[in-house]
Short mmCIF file of C-alpha atoms in Angstrom, two decimals:
data_model
loop_
_atom_site.label_atom_id
_atom_site.label_comp_id
_atom_site.label_asym_id
_atom_site.label_seq_id
_atom_site.Cartn_x
_atom_site.Cartn_y
_atom_site.Cartn_z
CA MET A 217 163.94 137.23 50.36
CA ASN A 218 162.22 140.61 50.34
CA ILE A 219 158.62 141.82 50.15
CA GLY A 220 158.85 142.62 46.43
CA HIS A 221 159.78 139.01 45.71
CA GLN A 222 156.40 137.92 47.08
CA LEU A 223 154.61 139.68 44.21
CA SER A 224 156.96 137.93 41.76
CA GLN A 225 156.13 134.59 43.37
CA SER A 226 152.38 135.16 43.23
CA ALA A 227 152.62 136.25 39.58
CA ALA A 228 154.51 133.04 38.77
CA ARG A 229 152.02 130.84 40.63
CA TRP A 230 148.77 132.56 39.58
CA PRO A 231 149.56 134.74 36.52
CA ASP A 232 145.96 135.00 35.31
CA LYS A 233 144.27 135.46 38.67
CA THR A 234 142.90 138.93 39.40
CA ALA A 235 145.18 140.83 41.75
CA ILE A 236 143.68 144.33 41.70
CA LEU A 237 140.35 145.87 40.72
CA PHE A 238 140.14 149.65 40.46
CA GLU A 239 137.33 151.78 39.04
CA GLY A 240 136.31 149.16 36.47
CA LYS A 241 139.84 148.13 35.51
CA SER A 242 141.27 144.71 36.35
CA TYR A 243 144.93 143.76 36.76
CA SER A 244 146.00 140.12 36.68
CA TYR A 245 148.94 139.11 38.86
CA ALA A 246 151.11 138.88 35.75
CA ALA A 247 150.09 142.35 34.56
CA PHE A 248 150.44 143.91 38.01
CA ASN A 249 153.89 142.38 38.45
CA ALA A 250 154.93 143.74 35.05
CA LEU A 251 153.70 147.21 36.11
CA ALA A 252 155.76 146.97 39.32
CA ASN A 253 158.83 145.90 37.33
CA ARG A 254 158.50 148.80 34.91
CA ALA A 255 158.17 151.19 37.85
CA ALA A 256 161.30 149.71 39.47
CA ASN A 257 163.34 150.02 36.29
CA ALA A 258 162.08 153.56 35.68
CA PHE A 259 163.07 154.67 39.19
CA ALA A 260 166.49 153.05 38.69
CA ALA A 261 166.94 154.90 35.40
CA LYS A 262 166.17 158.15 37.22
CA GLY A 263 168.96 157.45 39.72
CA ILE A 264 167.18 155.69 42.59
CA ARG A 265 169.46 153.13 44.22
CA PRO A 266 169.04 150.52 46.99
CA GLY A 267 168.43 152.28 50.27
CA ASP A 268 167.13 155.49 48.64
CA ARG A 269 163.76 156.77 49.84
CA VAL A 270 160.80 157.79 47.67
CA ALA A 271 157.94 159.78 49.22
CA PHE A 272 154.32 159.12 48.19
CA LEU A 273 151.53 161.66 48.61
CA THR A 274 148.61 159.94 46.94
CA TRP A 275 145.16 158.54 47.44
CA ASN A 276 144.91 154.75 47.13
CA LEU A 277 145.82 153.96 43.52
CA PRO A 278 147.07 150.85 41.64
CA GLU A 279 150.09 152.81 40.39
CA GLN A 280 150.97 153.65 43.98
CA VAL A 281 150.89 150.01 45.13
CA ALA A 282 152.78 148.84 42.03
CA SER A 283 155.45 151.48 42.70
CA PHE A 284 155.74 150.31 46.30
CA TYR A 285 156.44 146.76 45.13
CA GLY A 286 158.80 147.88 42.39
CA LEU A 287 160.87 149.90 44.84
CA LEU A 288 160.84 147.06 47.37
CA LYS A 289 162.14 144.64 44.73
CA MET A 290 165.10 146.89 43.91
CA GLY A 291 165.85 147.66 47.56
CA ALA A 292 164.62 151.25 47.69
CA VAL A 293 162.32 152.44 50.48
CA PRO A 294 158.77 153.75 49.97
CA VAL A 295 157.77 156.51 52.40
CA PRO A 296 153.96 156.84 52.40
CA VAL A 297 153.01 160.32 53.65
CA ASN A 298 149.71 161.36 55.19
CA TYR A 299 148.26 163.58 52.46
CA ARG A 300 145.90 165.17 54.99
CA LEU A 301 148.75 166.97 56.73
CA ALA A 302 149.42 170.68 56.37
CA SER A 303 152.02 171.80 53.83
CA ASN A 304 154.70 172.50 56.44
CA GLU A 305 154.19 169.02 57.91
CA LEU A 306 154.51 167.42 54.46
CA LYS A 307 157.75 169.30 53.87
CA PHE A 308 159.13 168.23 57.26
CA ILE A 309 158.52 164.54 56.54
CA ILE A 310 159.97 164.61 53.02
CA GLN A 311 163.08 166.39 54.27
CA ASN A 312 163.38 164.27 57.42
CA ALA A 313 163.21 161.08 55.33
CA GLU A 314 165.76 162.52 52.89
CA ALA A 315 163.48 161.40 50.06
CA ARG A 316 165.18 161.37 46.66
CA MET A 317 161.92 161.55 44.67
CA VAL A 318 158.30 162.49 45.31
CA VAL A 319 155.25 160.76 43.79
CA PHE A 320 151.90 162.51 44.07
CA ASP A 321 148.43 162.47 42.53
CA ASP A 322 146.33 165.24 41.03
CA ASP A 323 144.63 166.25 44.28
CA LEU A 324 148.01 166.94 45.90
CA ALA A 325 149.57 168.76 42.94
CA ASP A 326 148.95 172.29 44.25
CA ARG A 327 150.24 171.51 47.74
CA VAL A 328 153.35 169.78 46.39
CA ALA A 329 153.97 172.79 44.15
CA GLN A 330 154.05 175.01 47.26
CA ILE A 331 156.96 173.10 48.79
CA VAL A 332 158.97 172.35 45.61
CA PRO A 333 161.27 175.38 46.15
CA ASP A 334 162.29 173.98 49.56
CA LEU A 335 163.01 170.40 48.44
CA ASP A 336 166.18 168.91 46.96
CA VAL A 337 165.12 165.79 45.04
CA LEU A 338 165.93 164.01 41.77
CA GLY A 339 162.45 164.52 40.39
CA TYR A 340 158.67 164.36 40.76
CA VAL A 341 156.16 161.90 39.33
CA ASN A 342 152.47 162.76 38.96
CA ILE A 343 149.86 159.98 38.92
CA GLY A 344 146.96 161.51 37.00
CA THR A 345 146.30 164.18 34.43
CA ALA A 346 147.32 167.39 36.23
CA ARG A 347 150.74 167.39 34.50
CA PRO A 348 152.38 170.26 36.44
CA GLY A 349 155.51 171.51 34.73
CA PHE A 350 157.84 170.31 37.48
CA ALA A 351 156.69 166.65 37.26
CA THR A 352 156.56 163.72 34.83
CA GLU A 353 153.28 161.88 34.37
CA PHE A 354 153.52 158.33 35.76
CA HIS A 355 152.79 156.35 32.59
CA GLU A 356 155.19 158.54 30.60
CA PHE A 357 157.75 157.99 33.36
CA ILE A 358 157.58 154.18 33.11
CA ALA A 359 156.98 153.95 29.32
CA PRO A 360 160.69 153.55 28.34
CA ALA A 361 161.32 150.98 31.09
CA ALA A 362 161.42 147.21 30.56
CA ASP A 363 159.04 144.93 32.45
CA ARG A 364 161.79 142.45 33.37
CA GLU A 365 162.50 141.72 37.02
CA PRO A 366 164.93 144.32 38.46
CA PRO A 367 168.09 143.18 40.27
CA THR A 368 167.29 142.36 43.89
CA GLY A 369 168.70 145.12 46.03
CA ALA A 370 167.43 144.34 49.52
CA GLY A 371 167.56 141.45 51.93
CA TRP A 372 165.77 140.16 54.98
CA ASP A 373 167.13 142.75 57.44
CA ASP A 374 167.16 145.82 55.19
CA ILE A 375 164.63 148.60 55.68
CA ALA A 376 161.48 148.15 53.60
CA PHE A 377 159.26 151.09 54.63
CA ILE A 378 159.54 154.26 56.66
CA MET A 379 156.12 154.89 58.18
CA TYR A 380 155.56 158.22 59.93
CA THR A 381 153.64 158.36 63.18
CA SER A 382 153.05 161.31 65.47
CA GLY A 383 155.42 161.73 68.39
CA THR A 384 154.74 162.78 71.96
CA THR A 385 155.71 166.32 71.03
CA GLY A 386 153.53 166.24 67.94
CA LEU A 387 156.49 165.98 65.54
CA PRO A 388 156.13 162.97 63.24
CA LYS A 389 158.63 160.16 63.79
CA GLY A 390 159.87 157.89 60.99
CA VAL A 391 159.39 154.25 62.01
CA LEU A 392 161.95 151.95 60.37
CA ARG A 393 160.23 148.74 59.19
CA SER A 394 162.43 145.93 57.85
CA HIS A 395 161.52 143.36 55.20
CA ARG A 396 161.82 140.70 57.91
CA ALA A 397 159.37 142.46 60.23
CA GLU A 398 156.87 143.15 57.46
CA ILE A 399 156.91 139.61 56.04
CA ILE A 400 156.60 137.96 59.44
CA GLY A 401 153.92 140.48 60.42
CA ALA A 402 151.92 139.71 57.28
CA MET A 403 152.16 135.99 57.98
CA MET A 404 151.01 136.51 61.57
CA THR A 405 148.09 138.62 60.36
CA ALA A 406 147.03 136.12 57.72
CA GLN A 407 147.05 133.34 60.30
CA GLU A 408 145.15 135.29 62.97
CA ILE A 409 142.42 136.59 60.66
CA GLY A 410 142.23 133.45 58.55
CA PHE A 411 142.81 134.93 55.08
CA ARG A 412 142.40 132.60 52.10
CA HIS A 413 143.75 132.54 48.55
CA THR A 414 140.14 132.85 47.33
CA ASP A 415 139.35 135.95 49.42
CA ILE A 416 138.28 139.30 47.98
CA CYS A 417 138.71 142.44 50.09
CA ILE A 418 138.39 146.22 49.77
CA HIS A 419 141.34 148.57 50.33
CA ASN A 420 139.50 151.74 51.34
CA LYS A 421 141.75 153.06 54.11
CA PRO A 422 144.81 155.21 53.41
CA LEU A 423 148.02 153.36 52.65
CA PHE A 424 150.04 155.84 54.72
CA HIS A 425 148.71 153.93 57.74
CA ILE A 426 150.48 150.69 58.63
CA ALA A 427 147.13 148.96 59.26
CA GLN A 428 146.07 149.03 55.60
CA LEU A 429 149.46 147.81 54.42
CA GLN A 430 149.99 145.17 57.06
CA LEU A 431 146.44 143.89 57.53
CA GLN A 432 145.50 143.65 53.86
CA VAL A 433 147.91 144.65 51.09
CA LEU A 434 150.95 142.58 52.08
CA PRO A 435 149.14 139.38 53.15
CA PHE A 436 146.77 139.49 50.17
CA ILE A 437 149.63 139.78 47.66
CA MET A 438 151.47 137.02 49.53
CA LEU A 439 148.45 134.69 49.29
CA GLY A 440 147.46 135.60 45.73
CA ALA A 441 144.08 136.96 46.84
CA THR A 442 142.11 139.77 45.15
CA ALA A 443 141.86 143.38 46.32
CA ILE A 444 139.48 146.14 45.27
CA ILE A 445 141.24 149.49 45.63
CA THR A 446 139.14 152.59 46.29
CA ARG A 447 140.33 156.17 46.71
CA GLY A 448 138.58 156.46 50.06
CA PHE A 449 135.64 155.25 52.09
CA ASP A 450 131.97 155.65 51.18
CA VAL A 451 129.27 153.40 52.65
CA ASP A 452 127.24 152.96 49.47
CA GLU A 453 130.34 152.42 47.32
CA THR A 454 131.64 149.83 49.79
CA MET A 455 128.35 147.95 49.95
CA ASN A 456 127.97 147.99 46.16
CA HIS A 457 131.45 146.47 45.83
CA VAL A 458 130.46 143.77 48.33
CA VAL A 459 127.41 142.93 46.24
CA ASP A 460 129.02 143.19 42.80
CA HIS A 461 132.25 141.33 43.62
CA ARG A 462 131.11 139.04 46.46
CA VAL A 463 133.59 140.56 48.91
CA SER A 464 134.47 138.08 51.67
CA VAL A 465 136.71 140.15 53.99
CA LEU A 466 136.06 143.67 55.25
CA HIS A 467 138.38 145.78 57.40
CA GLY A 468 137.07 148.97 58.98
CA VAL A 469 138.17 151.53 61.50
CA PRO A 470 135.49 152.15 64.15
CA THR A 471 134.32 155.40 62.53
CA GLN A 472 133.61 153.55 59.28
CA LEU A 473 131.70 150.80 61.10
CA VAL A 474 129.62 153.40 62.95
CA MET A 475 128.79 155.07 59.61
CA MET A 476 127.81 151.68 58.16
CA MET A 477 125.56 150.83 61.10
CA GLN A 478 123.75 154.16 60.68
CA GLN A 479 122.64 153.15 57.16
CA ASP A 480 119.91 150.79 56.03
CA LEU A 481 121.99 147.82 54.92
CA SER A 482 119.02 145.52 54.39
CA LYS A 483 118.83 146.51 50.72
CA TYR A 484 122.23 144.91 50.07
CA ASP A 485 123.05 141.22 49.67
CA LEU A 486 125.90 140.88 52.14
CA THR A 487 125.87 137.10 52.42
CA SER A 488 129.38 136.83 50.93
CA MET A 489 130.97 138.60 53.92
CA ARG A 490 132.76 135.94 55.93
CA THR A 491 135.22 137.87 58.09
CA GLY A 492 135.37 141.40 59.45
CA PHE A 493 137.96 143.07 61.65
CA PHE A 494 138.76 146.45 63.11
CA GLY A 495 141.17 148.20 65.47
CA GLY A 496 142.39 151.58 66.64
CA GLN A 497 139.76 152.20 69.29
CA ASN A 498 136.84 150.32 70.77
CA LEU A 499 133.24 150.31 69.55
CA ASN A 500 130.33 150.52 71.94
CA ASP A 501 128.60 147.20 72.58
CA GLU A 502 125.52 148.06 70.51
CA THR A 503 127.55 148.86 67.40
CA THR A 504 129.80 145.83 67.97
CA ARG A 505 126.84 143.45 68.07
CA ALA A 506 125.26 145.01 64.97
CA ALA A 507 128.55 144.74 63.07
CA MET A 508 129.09 141.14 64.21
CA ALA A 509 125.77 140.16 62.63
CA LEU A 510 127.06 141.16 59.17
CA PHE A 511 129.70 138.40 59.06
CA SER A 512 129.08 134.67 58.85
CA ASP A 513 132.34 133.46 60.39
CA ARG A 514 134.50 135.91 62.34
CA PHE A 515 134.52 139.49 63.64
CA LEU A 516 137.83 140.47 65.24
CA ASN A 517 139.19 143.35 67.26
CA LEU A 518 142.95 143.72 66.76
CA PHE A 519 145.39 145.75 68.84
CA GLY A 520 148.62 147.02 67.38
CA MET A 521 150.67 150.00 66.37
CA THR A 522 153.12 151.11 63.69
CA GLU A 523 156.13 150.19 65.81
CA ALA A 524 155.12 146.59 66.62
CA LEU A 525 152.28 145.71 64.22
CA THR A 526 149.41 143.55 65.46
CA CYS A 527 150.08 142.28 68.97
CA THR A 528 146.76 140.84 70.17
CA GLY A 529 143.39 139.85 68.74
CA ILE A 530 140.00 138.49 69.68
CA ASP A 531 137.10 137.07 67.68
CA TYR A 532 133.94 138.52 69.22
CA LYS A 533 131.75 135.96 67.49
CA GLN A 534 133.56 133.29 69.50
CA ARG A 535 133.81 135.38 72.66
CA PRO A 536 130.77 137.70 72.87
CA ASP A 537 131.33 137.75 76.64
CA ARG A 538 134.57 139.68 76.12
CA LEU A 539 133.34 142.74 74.19
CA GLY A 540 135.78 145.60 74.76
CA SER A 541 138.77 143.31 75.09
CA VAL A 542 141.50 143.22 72.45
CA GLY A 543 142.25 139.59 73.27
CA HIS A 544 145.42 137.52 73.57
CA GLU A 545 148.82 137.59 71.90
CA LEU A 546 149.19 136.54 68.28
CA ALA A 547 151.55 133.70 67.40
CA SER A 548 155.20 134.81 67.85
CA VAL A 549 154.17 137.73 70.09
CA GLN A 550 154.96 138.09 73.79
CA MET A 551 152.97 140.69 75.72
CA ARG A 552 153.08 141.77 79.36
CA LEU A 553 152.12 144.66 81.62
CA VAL A 554 154.77 146.62 83.46
CA LYS A 555 154.38 149.47 85.93
CA PRO A 556 153.21 152.66 84.20
CA ASP A 557 156.55 154.42 84.71
CA ALA A 558 158.70 151.34 84.17
CA THR A 559 161.86 151.45 82.05
CA ASP A 560 162.77 147.80 82.63
CA PRO A 561 160.71 145.00 81.00
CA ARG A 562 161.13 142.98 84.21
CA ASP A 563 159.32 145.60 86.30
CA ILE A 564 155.99 143.78 86.13
CA ALA A 565 152.74 145.48 87.19
CA ALA A 566 150.97 144.00 90.20
CA PRO A 567 148.16 141.52 89.39
CA GLY A 568 144.87 143.28 88.79
CA GLN A 569 146.53 146.67 88.30
CA ILE A 570 146.58 148.84 85.20
CA GLY A 571 150.04 148.88 83.67
CA GLN A 572 151.86 149.83 80.51
CA VAL A 573 151.57 147.32 77.66
CA ILE A 574 154.90 146.13 76.28
CA ALA A 575 155.36 143.68 73.41
CA LYS A 576 158.13 141.60 71.88
CA SER A 577 158.06 139.87 68.48
CA PRO A 578 160.00 139.53 65.22
CA ALA A 579 157.68 142.23 63.82
CA VAL A 580 158.92 145.02 66.10
CA MET A 581 160.50 148.01 64.36
CA ASP A 582 164.23 148.61 64.01
CA GLY A 583 163.85 152.05 65.58
CA TYR A 584 163.00 155.67 64.84
CA LEU A 585 164.80 157.41 61.97
CA GLY A 586 167.51 159.69 63.34
CA LEU A 587 166.25 159.43 66.93
CA PRO A 588 168.56 157.04 68.80
CA GLU A 589 167.65 158.39 72.24
CA LYS A 590 163.92 158.05 71.61
CA THR A 591 164.50 154.55 70.21
CA ALA A 592 166.42 153.58 73.34
CA GLN A 593 163.56 154.85 75.51
CA VAL A 594 160.98 152.56 73.91
CA LEU A 595 163.07 149.49 72.92
CA LYS A 596 164.53 147.52 75.83
CA ASP A 597 166.02 144.06 75.24
CA GLY A 598 163.71 143.57 72.26
CA TRP A 599 160.61 144.74 74.15
CA TYR A 600 158.64 147.68 72.74
CA PHE A 601 157.12 149.97 75.37
CA THR A 602 153.83 150.96 73.72
CA GLY A 603 152.82 153.79 76.04
CA ASP A 604 149.33 152.26 76.21
CA ALA A 605 147.67 151.59 79.54
CA GLY A 606 146.16 148.13 79.86
CA SER A 607 144.75 145.53 82.22
CA LEU A 608 144.24 141.77 82.00
CA ASP A 609 141.11 139.79 82.86
CA ASP A 610 141.07 136.36 84.47
CA THR A 611 141.76 134.66 81.10
CA GLY A 612 144.74 136.91 80.34
CA ALA A 613 142.82 138.90 77.71
CA LEU A 614 143.98 142.48 77.35
CA TYR A 615 141.84 145.61 77.83
CA VAL A 616 143.33 148.92 76.68
CA HIS A 617 142.52 152.08 78.65
CA GLY A 618 144.12 154.77 76.54
CA ARG A 619 147.58 156.27 76.64
CA ILE A 620 149.87 156.38 79.60
CA ASP A 621 150.34 159.98 78.57
CA TYR A 622 147.50 161.17 76.30
CA THR A 623 146.54 160.89 72.62
CA ILE A 624 143.24 161.70 70.93
CA LYS A 625 142.06 158.96 68.55
CA SER A 626 139.56 160.55 66.18
CA GLY A 627 138.26 158.86 63.05
CA GLY A 628 141.19 156.45 62.98
CA GLU A 629 143.81 159.21 63.32
CA ASN A 630 146.13 159.79 66.29
CA ILE A 631 146.18 163.46 67.32
CA HIS A 632 148.42 164.84 70.04
CA PRO A 633 146.95 167.78 71.98
CA SER A 634 150.19 169.76 71.77
CA GLU A 635 149.92 169.91 67.96
CA VAL A 636 146.62 171.77 68.27
CA GLU A 637 147.49 173.72 71.40
CA ASN A 638 150.62 175.16 69.78
CA VAL A 639 148.47 176.71 67.05
CA LEU A 640 145.85 178.00 69.50
CA PHE A 641 148.47 179.55 71.78
CA ARG A 642 149.58 181.79 68.91
CA HIS A 643 146.19 183.52 68.85
CA PRO A 644 146.54 186.94 70.49
CA ALA A 645 143.18 186.72 72.29
CA ILE A 646 143.90 183.40 74.05
CA ARG A 647 145.27 183.35 77.59
CA ASP A 648 145.36 179.59 78.04
CA ALA A 649 144.15 176.52 76.16
CA ALA A 650 143.98 172.77 76.46
CA VAL A 651 142.85 170.21 73.91
CA ILE A 652 141.18 166.91 74.77
CA GLY A 653 139.03 164.28 73.10
CA LEU A 654 135.40 163.90 74.15
CA PRO A 655 133.40 160.76 73.35
CA SER A 656 131.62 160.93 70.00
CA ALA A 657 129.34 158.29 68.51
CA LYS A 658 130.84 158.86 65.07
CA TRP A 659 134.46 159.81 65.63
CA GLY A 660 135.39 157.84 68.73
CA ASP A 661 136.94 161.00 70.17
CA MET A 662 135.99 164.48 69.00
CA VAL A 663 138.78 167.05 69.19
CA CYS A 664 137.63 169.75 71.62
CA ALA A 665 139.41 172.82 72.97
CA ALA A 666 138.98 174.53 76.34
CA ILE A 667 139.83 178.22 76.01
CA VAL A 668 140.66 180.87 78.60
CA ALA A 669 140.16 184.09 76.65
CA LYS A 670 141.90 187.42 77.15
CA ASP A 671 139.23 189.12 75.09
CA PRO A 672 135.63 188.43 76.17
CA GLY A 673 134.55 189.01 72.57
CA LEU A 674 136.51 186.01 71.27
CA THR A 675 134.22 183.54 69.45
CA ALA A 676 134.38 179.91 68.41
CA GLU A 677 133.96 181.01 64.80
CA ALA A 678 137.06 183.19 65.00
CA LEU A 679 139.09 180.33 66.48
CA ASP A 680 137.86 177.90 63.85
CA ARG A 681 138.95 180.32 61.13
CA TRP A 682 142.33 180.71 62.83
CA CYS A 683 142.89 176.96 62.83
CA ARG A 684 141.65 176.50 59.26
CA GLU A 685 144.14 179.11 58.03
CA SER A 686 147.14 177.74 59.91
CA PRO A 687 149.79 176.08 57.68
CA ASP A 688 150.85 173.96 60.66
CA LEU A 689 147.55 172.24 61.41
CA ALA A 690 145.92 169.60 59.25
CA ASP A 691 142.16 169.99 58.94
CA PHE A 692 141.39 166.69 60.65
CA LYS A 693 143.21 167.92 63.78
CA ARG A 694 141.07 171.07 64.01
CA PRO A 695 138.82 171.30 67.11
CA ARG A 696 135.16 170.64 66.37
CA ARG A 697 133.95 172.21 69.64
CA TYR A 698 135.22 175.10 71.73
CA PHE A 699 134.45 175.61 75.42
CA PHE A 700 135.18 178.95 77.06
CA VAL A 701 136.26 178.37 80.65
CA PRO A 702 137.63 180.57 83.48
CA ASP A 703 140.73 178.39 83.98
CA ILE A 704 142.44 175.15 82.97
CA PRO A 705 142.93 172.61 85.81
CA SER A 706 146.60 171.82 86.38
CA ASN A 707 148.74 170.05 88.96
CA SER A 708 151.51 171.45 91.11
CA THR A 709 154.05 171.19 88.32
CA GLY A 710 151.80 173.06 85.87
CA LYS A 711 150.78 170.04 83.81
CA VAL A 712 147.20 170.04 82.56
CA GLU A 713 144.97 167.59 84.42
CA ARG A 714 143.12 166.39 81.36
CA ASN A 715 140.91 163.90 83.17
CA LYS A 716 139.54 166.66 85.40
CA LEU A 717 139.06 168.92 82.40
CA LYS A 718 137.30 166.15 80.50
CA ALA A 719 134.90 165.50 83.39
CA HIS A 720 134.12 169.21 83.66
CA LEU A 721 133.40 169.59 79.95
CA LEU A 722 131.25 166.44 79.88
CA ASP A 723 129.19 167.89 82.73
CA ALA A 724 128.76 171.10 80.72
CA LEU A 725 127.33 169.28 77.68
CA ASP A 726 123.54 169.39 77.31
CA ALA A 727 123.56 166.47 74.83
CA PRO A 728 126.01 163.76 73.70
CA LEU A 729 128.33 164.68 70.84
CA ASP A 730 127.46 163.18 67.47
#
């Protein structure tokens, strides 16, 4: 059994049912399975073998998802890459994963072209019409291939995906996700959220994030449900899809839900929306209650991560007295709190104290690609040490208080301060710098930088230009506010005291950040 086989099963059971809708085009399960098979056989003809990795730098597209399933059937490993990263970061991931081919869409063609001289791959496939000379257009690539099922090349314990997530040093880490973990995780998700064969959802979050794959794509294909794929998120487009296609399930990151609640939604018929869910960071109570009112049945907050998938969940419509909580363990998940600096899963935190959240389930990762020491640090006797600080209420429901160390969660993205600080420190007019997240109604955390300047003439505009022009900093990691300060608070060992800095900068604000 592997993930790709689940598409084959759904195509056999419901061949004429709509699997995918995209920009006015509809794919039945039979047609979508045939597309996946042609992709698999085309990759095999190019030299891709079981265990080989293929990198994807694309917006959400049907050809992308079909290629994922085709590769999974034959035992190869899709590597979805965050297309928002800077060119040097893209190159690092492709090389680190030892990808044998690269698939990209038109919007990424120029950036891929920049790194082609540094890559050693079998070939490039372009989804779209850009047709750069170094790549083959996708439909031309698969045209000679048969649509028969490819030989099964992967089993239950083989690696299915490598998903990259930022590390504590800012370097991305490749998370090894097995077919077993992904299938069990999808089943756990479907049970917790209550997905149905008749459901229709919208895939409008990037597929390089595990949440979109695990919370929607995999369980929906497994159940034979229908998905509307969009290239990205737009409130009006999303609401029009809900109206036109009677969407029943909607998944949003908090930033998207905030954007939705800022619009006049009364002009849309949203009565089809049965279930909503979100995760990544908490919403304020006002936004949570407004979002809850959109759904007739359930509105869930889910807590998880790339390494362990969804660990806990809570339905706020059933427990409005627990807003802010991320709930209890899912089926097949064990969760506990250990002391913040614990390295042993038996080192339990004292009752009522904040501790580090650790989790154990069949959906936990196999480890980090090429990082055995880091893997050993976070995996102990099957327990994954999340690095998240949490506490439990009197019912055992979990509340998450941020990172044991520190990560900025902005617009659904995890940003490590050191990634930004390393770029700022290169500026000749900066003496010292520290990056933190400040509360923002829209972004959850807004990336902000405190600057100790050597040159009193240094401006925020000059720093913004510096960051925009850096090849090592993706645009979404760029600070949105700069604060010029006389010094950066630090402890006796020289580590930045970010909580003190955050309090100081909040006091300096004349108005809340938008």
